[in-house]
CSV table of C-alpha atoms (C1' of nucleotides) in Angstrom, one decimal:
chain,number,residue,atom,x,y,z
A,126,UNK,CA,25.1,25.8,16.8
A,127,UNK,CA,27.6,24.4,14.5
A,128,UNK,CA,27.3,25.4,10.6
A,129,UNK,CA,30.8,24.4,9.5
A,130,UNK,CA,30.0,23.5,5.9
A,131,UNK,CA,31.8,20.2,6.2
A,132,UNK,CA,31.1,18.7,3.0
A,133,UNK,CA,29.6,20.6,0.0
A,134,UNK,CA,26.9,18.7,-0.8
A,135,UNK,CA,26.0,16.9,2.1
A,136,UNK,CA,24.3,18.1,5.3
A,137,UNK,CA,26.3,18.8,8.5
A,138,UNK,CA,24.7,15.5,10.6
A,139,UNK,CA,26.0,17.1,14.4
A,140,UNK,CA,24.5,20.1,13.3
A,141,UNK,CA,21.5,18.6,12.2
A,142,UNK,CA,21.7,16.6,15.8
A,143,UNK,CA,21.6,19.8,17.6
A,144,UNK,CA,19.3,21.3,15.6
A,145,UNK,CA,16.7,19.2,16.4
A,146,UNK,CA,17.6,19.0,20.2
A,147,UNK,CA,19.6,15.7,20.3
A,148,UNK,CA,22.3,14.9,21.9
A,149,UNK,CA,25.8,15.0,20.5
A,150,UNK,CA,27.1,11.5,22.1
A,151,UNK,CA,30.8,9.8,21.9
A,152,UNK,CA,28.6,6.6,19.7
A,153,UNK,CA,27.0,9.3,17.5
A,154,UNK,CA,30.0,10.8,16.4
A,155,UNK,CA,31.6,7.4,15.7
A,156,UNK,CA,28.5,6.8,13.7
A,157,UNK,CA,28.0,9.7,11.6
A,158,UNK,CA,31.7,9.3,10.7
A,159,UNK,CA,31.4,5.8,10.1
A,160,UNK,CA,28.5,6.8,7.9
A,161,UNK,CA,30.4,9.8,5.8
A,162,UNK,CA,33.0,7.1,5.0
A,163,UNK,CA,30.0,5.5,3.0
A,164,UNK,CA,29.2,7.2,0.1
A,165,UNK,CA,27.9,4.7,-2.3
A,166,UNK,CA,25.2,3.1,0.8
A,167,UNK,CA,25.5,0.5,3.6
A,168,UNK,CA,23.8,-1.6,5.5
A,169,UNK,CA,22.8,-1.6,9.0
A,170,UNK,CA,25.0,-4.9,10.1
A,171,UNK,CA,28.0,-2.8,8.3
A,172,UNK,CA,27.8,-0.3,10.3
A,173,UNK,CA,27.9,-2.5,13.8
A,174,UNK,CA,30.4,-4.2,12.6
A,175,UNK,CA,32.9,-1.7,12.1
A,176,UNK,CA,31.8,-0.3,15.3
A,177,UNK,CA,32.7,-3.1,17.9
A,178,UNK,CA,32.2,-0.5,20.7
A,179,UNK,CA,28.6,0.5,20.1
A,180,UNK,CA,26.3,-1.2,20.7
A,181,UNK,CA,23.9,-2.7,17.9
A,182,UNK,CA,20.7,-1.0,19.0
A,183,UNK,CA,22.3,2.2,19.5
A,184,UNK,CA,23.3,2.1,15.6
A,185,UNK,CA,20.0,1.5,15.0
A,186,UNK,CA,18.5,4.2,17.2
A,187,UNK,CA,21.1,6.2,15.1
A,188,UNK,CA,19.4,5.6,12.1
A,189,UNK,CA,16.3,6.0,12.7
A,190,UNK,CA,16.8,9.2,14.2
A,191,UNK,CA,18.9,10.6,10.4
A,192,UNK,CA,16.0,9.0,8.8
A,193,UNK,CA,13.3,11.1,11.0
A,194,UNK,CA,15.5,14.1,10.5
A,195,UNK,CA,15.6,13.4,6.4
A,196,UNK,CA,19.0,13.2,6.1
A,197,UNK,CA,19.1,9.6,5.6
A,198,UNK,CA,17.2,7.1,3.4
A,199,UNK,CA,16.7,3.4,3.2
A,200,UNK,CA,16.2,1.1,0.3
A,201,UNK,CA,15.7,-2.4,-0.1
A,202,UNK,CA,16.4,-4.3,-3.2
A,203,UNK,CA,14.1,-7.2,-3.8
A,204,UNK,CA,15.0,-9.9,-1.4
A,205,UNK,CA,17.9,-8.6,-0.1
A,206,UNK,CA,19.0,-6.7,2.8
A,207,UNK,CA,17.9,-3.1,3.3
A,208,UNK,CA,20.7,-0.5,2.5
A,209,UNK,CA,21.2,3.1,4.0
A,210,UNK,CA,22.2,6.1,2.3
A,211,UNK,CA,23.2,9.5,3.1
A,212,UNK,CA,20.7,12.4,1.0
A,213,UNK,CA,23.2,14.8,-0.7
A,214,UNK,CA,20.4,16.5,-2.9
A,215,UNK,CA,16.9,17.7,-1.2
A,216,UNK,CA,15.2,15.6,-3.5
A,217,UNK,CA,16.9,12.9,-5.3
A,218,UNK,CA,15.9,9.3,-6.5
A,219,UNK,CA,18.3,6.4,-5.5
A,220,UNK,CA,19.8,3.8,-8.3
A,221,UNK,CA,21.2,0.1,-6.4
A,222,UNK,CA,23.4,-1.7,-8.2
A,223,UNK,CA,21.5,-5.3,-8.0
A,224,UNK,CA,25.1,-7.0,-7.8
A,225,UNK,CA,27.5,-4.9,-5.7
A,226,UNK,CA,24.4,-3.4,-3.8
A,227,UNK,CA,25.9,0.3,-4.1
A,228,UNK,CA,23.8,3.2,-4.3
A,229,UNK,CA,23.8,5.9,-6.6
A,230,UNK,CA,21.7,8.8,-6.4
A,231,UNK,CA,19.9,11.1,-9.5
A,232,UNK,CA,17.7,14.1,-9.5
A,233,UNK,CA,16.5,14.0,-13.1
A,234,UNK,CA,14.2,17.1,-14.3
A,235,UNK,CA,12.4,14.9,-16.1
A,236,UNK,CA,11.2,12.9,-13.2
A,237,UNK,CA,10.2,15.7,-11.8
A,238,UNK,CA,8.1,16.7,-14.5
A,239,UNK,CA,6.8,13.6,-14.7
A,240,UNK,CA,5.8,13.4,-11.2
A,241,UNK,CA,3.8,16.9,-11.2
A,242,UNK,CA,1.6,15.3,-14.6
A,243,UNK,CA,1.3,12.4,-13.2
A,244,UNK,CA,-0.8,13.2,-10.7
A,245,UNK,CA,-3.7,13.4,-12.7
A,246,UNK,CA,-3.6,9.2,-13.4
A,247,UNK,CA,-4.1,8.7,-9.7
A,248,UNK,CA,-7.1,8.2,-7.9
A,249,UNK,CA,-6.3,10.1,-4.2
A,250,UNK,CA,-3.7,12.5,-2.8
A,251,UNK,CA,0.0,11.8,-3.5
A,252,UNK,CA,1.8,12.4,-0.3
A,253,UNK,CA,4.9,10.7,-1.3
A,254,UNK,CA,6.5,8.0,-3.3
A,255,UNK,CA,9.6,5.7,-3.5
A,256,UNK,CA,11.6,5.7,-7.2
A,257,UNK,CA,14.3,3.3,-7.6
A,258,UNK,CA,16.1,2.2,-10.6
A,259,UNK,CA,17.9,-1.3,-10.1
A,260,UNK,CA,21.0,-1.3,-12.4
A,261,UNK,CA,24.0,-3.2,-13.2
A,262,UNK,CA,26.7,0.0,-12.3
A,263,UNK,CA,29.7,0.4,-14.7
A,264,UNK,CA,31.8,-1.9,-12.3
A,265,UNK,CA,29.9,-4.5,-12.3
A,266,UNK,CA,28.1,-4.4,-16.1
A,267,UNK,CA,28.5,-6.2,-19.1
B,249,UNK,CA,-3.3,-27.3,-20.0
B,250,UNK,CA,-5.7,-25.5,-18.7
B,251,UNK,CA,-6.3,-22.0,-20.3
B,252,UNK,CA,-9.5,-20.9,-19.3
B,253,UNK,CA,-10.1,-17.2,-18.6
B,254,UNK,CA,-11.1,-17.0,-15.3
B,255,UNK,CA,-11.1,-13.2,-15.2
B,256,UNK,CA,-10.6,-11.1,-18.4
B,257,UNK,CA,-7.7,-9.1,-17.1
B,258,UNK,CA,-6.0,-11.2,-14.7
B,259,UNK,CA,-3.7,-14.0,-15.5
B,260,UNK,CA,-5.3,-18.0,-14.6
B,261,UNK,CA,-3.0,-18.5,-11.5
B,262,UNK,CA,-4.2,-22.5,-11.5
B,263,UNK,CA,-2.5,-22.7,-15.2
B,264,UNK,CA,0.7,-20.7,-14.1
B,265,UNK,CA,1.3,-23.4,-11.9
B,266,UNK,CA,0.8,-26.0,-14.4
B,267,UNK,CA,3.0,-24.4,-17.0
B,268,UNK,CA,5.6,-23.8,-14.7
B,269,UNK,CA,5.4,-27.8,-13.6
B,270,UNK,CA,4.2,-26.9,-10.4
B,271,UNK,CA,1.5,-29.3,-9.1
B,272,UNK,CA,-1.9,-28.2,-8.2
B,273,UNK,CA,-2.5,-29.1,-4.7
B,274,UNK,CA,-5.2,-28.6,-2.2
B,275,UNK,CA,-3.9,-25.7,-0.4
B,276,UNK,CA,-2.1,-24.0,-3.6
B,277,UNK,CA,-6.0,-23.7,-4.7
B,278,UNK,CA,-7.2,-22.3,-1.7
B,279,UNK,CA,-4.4,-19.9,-1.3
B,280,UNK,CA,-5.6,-18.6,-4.8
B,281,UNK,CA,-9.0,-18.1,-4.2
B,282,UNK,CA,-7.8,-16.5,-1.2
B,283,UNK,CA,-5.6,-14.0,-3.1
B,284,UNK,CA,-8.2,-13.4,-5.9
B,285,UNK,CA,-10.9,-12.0,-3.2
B,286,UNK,CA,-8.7,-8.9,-2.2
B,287,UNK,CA,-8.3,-6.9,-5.0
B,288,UNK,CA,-6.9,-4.2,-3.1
B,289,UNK,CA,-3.7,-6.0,-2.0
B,290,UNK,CA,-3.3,-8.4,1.4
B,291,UNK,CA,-0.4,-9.0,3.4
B,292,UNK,CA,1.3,-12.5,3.9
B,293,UNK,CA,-0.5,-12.4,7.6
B,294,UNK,CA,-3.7,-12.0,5.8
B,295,UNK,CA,-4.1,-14.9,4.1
B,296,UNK,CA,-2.1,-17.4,6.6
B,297,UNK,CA,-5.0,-16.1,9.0
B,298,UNK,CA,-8.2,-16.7,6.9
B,299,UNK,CA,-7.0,-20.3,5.9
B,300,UNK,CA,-6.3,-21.8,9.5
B,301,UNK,CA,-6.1,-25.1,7.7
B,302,UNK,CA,-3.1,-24.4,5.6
B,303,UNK,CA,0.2,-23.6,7.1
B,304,UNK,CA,1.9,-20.1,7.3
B,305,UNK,CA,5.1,-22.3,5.8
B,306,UNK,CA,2.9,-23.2,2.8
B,307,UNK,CA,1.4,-19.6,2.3
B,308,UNK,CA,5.1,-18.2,2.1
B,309,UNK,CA,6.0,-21.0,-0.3
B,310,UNK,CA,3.2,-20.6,-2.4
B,311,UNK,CA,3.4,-16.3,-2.6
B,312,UNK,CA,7.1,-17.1,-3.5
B,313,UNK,CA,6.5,-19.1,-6.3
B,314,UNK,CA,3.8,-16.2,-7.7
B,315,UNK,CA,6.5,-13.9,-6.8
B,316,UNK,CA,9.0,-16.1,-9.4
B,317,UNK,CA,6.4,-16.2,-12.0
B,318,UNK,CA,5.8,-12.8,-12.0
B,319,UNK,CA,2.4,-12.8,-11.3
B,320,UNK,CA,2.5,-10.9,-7.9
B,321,UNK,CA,4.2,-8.2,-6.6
B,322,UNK,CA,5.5,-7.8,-3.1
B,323,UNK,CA,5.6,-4.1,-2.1
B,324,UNK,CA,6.8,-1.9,1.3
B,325,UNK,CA,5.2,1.2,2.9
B,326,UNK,CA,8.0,2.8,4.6
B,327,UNK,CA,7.8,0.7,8.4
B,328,UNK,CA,5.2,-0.9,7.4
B,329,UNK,CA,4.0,-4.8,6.9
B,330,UNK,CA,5.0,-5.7,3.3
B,331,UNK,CA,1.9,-5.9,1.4
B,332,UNK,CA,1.4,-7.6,-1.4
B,333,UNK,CA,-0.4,-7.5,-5.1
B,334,UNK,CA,-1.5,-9.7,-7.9
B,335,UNK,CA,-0.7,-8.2,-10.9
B,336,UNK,CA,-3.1,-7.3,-13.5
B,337,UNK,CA,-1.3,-6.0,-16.4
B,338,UNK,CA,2.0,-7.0,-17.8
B,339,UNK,CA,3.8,-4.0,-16.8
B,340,UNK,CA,2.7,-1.7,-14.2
B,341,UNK,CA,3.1,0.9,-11.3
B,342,UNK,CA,2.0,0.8,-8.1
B,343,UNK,CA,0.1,3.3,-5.9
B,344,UNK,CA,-0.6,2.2,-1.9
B,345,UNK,CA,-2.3,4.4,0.4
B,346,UNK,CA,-0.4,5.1,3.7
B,347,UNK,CA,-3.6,5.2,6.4
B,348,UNK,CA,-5.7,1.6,5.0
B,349,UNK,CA,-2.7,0.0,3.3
B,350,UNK,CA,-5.4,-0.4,0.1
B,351,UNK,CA,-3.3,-1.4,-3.4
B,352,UNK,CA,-3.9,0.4,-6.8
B,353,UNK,CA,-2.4,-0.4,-10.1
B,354,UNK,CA,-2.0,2.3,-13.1
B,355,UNK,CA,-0.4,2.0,-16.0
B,356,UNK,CA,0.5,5.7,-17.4
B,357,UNK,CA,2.2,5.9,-21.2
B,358,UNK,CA,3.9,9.5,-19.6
B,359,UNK,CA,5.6,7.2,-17.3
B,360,UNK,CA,6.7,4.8,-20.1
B,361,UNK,CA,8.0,7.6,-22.0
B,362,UNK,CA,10.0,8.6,-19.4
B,363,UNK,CA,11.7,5.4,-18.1
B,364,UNK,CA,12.8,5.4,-21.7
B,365,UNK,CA,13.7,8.3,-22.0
B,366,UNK,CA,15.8,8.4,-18.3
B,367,UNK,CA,18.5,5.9,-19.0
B,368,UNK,CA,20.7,8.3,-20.5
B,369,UNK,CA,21.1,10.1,-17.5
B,370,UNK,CA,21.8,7.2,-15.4
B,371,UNK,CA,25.7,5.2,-14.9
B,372,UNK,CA,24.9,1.6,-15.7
B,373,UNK,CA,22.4,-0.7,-17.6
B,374,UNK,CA,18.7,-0.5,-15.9
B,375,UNK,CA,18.1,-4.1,-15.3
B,376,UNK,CA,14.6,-3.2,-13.1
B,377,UNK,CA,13.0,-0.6,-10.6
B,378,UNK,CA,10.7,0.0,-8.6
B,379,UNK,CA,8.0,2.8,-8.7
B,380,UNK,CA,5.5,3.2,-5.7
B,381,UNK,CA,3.1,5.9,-5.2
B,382,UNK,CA,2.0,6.6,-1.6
B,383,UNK,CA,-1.6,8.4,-1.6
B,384,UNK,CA,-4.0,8.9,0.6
B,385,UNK,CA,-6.9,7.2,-1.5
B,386,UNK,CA,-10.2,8.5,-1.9
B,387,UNK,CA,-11.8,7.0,0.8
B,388,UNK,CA,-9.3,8.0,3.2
B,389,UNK,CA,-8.0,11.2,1.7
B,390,UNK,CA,-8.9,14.7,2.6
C,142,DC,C1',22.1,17.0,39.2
C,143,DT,C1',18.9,15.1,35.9
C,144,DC,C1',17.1,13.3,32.1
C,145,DA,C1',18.5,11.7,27.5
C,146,DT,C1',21.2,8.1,25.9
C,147,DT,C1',23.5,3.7,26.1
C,148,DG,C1',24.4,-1.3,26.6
C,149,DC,C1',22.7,-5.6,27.3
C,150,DA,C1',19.8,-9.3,26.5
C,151,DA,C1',15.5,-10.8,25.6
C,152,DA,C1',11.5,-10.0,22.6
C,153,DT,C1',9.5,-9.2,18.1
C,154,DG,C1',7.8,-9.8,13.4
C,155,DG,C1',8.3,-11.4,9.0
C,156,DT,C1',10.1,-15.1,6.7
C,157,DT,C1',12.8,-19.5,6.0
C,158,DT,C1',14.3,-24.2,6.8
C,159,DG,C1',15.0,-29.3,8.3
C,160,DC,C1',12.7,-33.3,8.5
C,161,DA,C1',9.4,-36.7,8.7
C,162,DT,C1',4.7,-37.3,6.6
C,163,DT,C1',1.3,-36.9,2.9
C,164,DG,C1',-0.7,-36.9,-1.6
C,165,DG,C1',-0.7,-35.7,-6.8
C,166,DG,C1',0.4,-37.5,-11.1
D,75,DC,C1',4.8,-45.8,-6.4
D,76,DC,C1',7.8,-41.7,-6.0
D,77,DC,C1',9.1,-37.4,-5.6
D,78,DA,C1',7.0,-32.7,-4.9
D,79,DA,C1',4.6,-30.5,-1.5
D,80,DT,C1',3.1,-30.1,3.3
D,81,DG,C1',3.0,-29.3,8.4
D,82,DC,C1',5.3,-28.5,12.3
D,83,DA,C1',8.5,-26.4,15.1
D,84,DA,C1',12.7,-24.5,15.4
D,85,DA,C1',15.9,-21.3,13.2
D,86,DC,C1',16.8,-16.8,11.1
D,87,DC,C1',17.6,-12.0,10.4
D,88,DA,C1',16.8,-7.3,10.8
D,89,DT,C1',15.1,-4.6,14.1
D,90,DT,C1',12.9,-3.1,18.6
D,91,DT,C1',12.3,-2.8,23.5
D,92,DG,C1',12.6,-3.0,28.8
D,93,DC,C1',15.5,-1.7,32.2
D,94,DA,C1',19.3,-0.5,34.9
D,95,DA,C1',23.7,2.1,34.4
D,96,DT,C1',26.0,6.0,32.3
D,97,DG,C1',27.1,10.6,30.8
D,98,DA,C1',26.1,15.2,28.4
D,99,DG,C1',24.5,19.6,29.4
DNA sequence: CTCATTGCAAATGGTTTGCATTGGG
DNA sequence: CCCAATGCAAACCATTTGCAATGAG
């Protein structure tokens, strides 16, 4: 199995692959690079585009497959098209830039304080929840 | 205008139309009373199902315009059929339970607090977000 | 070898749009 | 009356799926 740590922060995504007894194919290779070279999010159509030799579903199959493995999230701004992003923190909450559509992401102590009190407001279980700040980012702010 | 309060903590969707210069039409009115019988939340097939006399186009049209005026919220379970919300209180979270799809609203002052208090650790103006809760509600849960 | 994975193209599901018709104000 | 709103059907867009061909282990 392969544990090169090949970023700091980010999980090894053909480790991950193996890991959870999938295939490591010529397309998802040229995916998970195509994804690395992403850090601030991407969408789905980005992806297939840059990747004129695989196939459309096959990038999607990708995705879904990091997304049922964690290592991936996806995030829709309001209206728009949904955006992908590689999870560099365990657990993290994502910002979108609501003009340039890039992702952040921010694992604020407060949050999770805030989360483990809040449970007492809410009628039933929490099993999980989706956080997202929409911003204007320093590029693209007043 | 019409100001009548038709519920004491819900806004009178009939006079949001008018104030916005929308017209009050037929199936804008059904739609409505459609929308006000499912407290919990409905999805867009929902109600284009129940009124076989009004037009899926005009359902759309019609949840778009609450959308605008702010008087219903569209939100996403991961995978899921986007369900959707009239709003009860000016500002608001939302909590959606993952096996019936049911909608809650809470309103908590920790929460408040915090969005205040988190901008300083975010890069960029907060122009919005989006908070969701997925529970397993009582009726469901464990 | 064999079964997971791929590509292709057609299907899907939620939503939008063009256009002629209808109906509120 | 007139323009906003409607119905219909076709268009759209992101995503999924069936199936035969391919290729990783």
């Amino acid at each position: 199995m392969t544990t090169s740590a090949r970023t700091s922060t980010r999980p090894d995504l053909i480790a991950i692959l193996e890991n959870n007894g999938f295939r490591v194919t010529g397309p998802r290779i040229e995916i998970i690079k195509c994804l690395e070279k992403h850090p601030d999010g991407f969408t789905a159509e980005e992806v297939a585009e840059s990747l004129s030799q695989v196939s459309r579903a096959t990038v999607f199959r990708t995705l879904k497959l990091l997304l049922g493995a964690n290592v991936l999230c996806r995030l829709a701004l309001p209206g728009g098209t949904p955006r992908y992003s590689l999870s560099r923190e365990e657990h993290h909450h994502h910002t979108v830039c609501v003009n340039c559509g890039k992702v952040g992401e921010f694992k604020a102590s407060t949050m999770e304080r805030l989360l483990r009190a809040i449970g007492s407001e809410i009628p039933g279980e929490i099993v999980g929840h989706n956080i997202e700040f929409h911003i204007l980012c320093n590029t693209c702010g007043p």
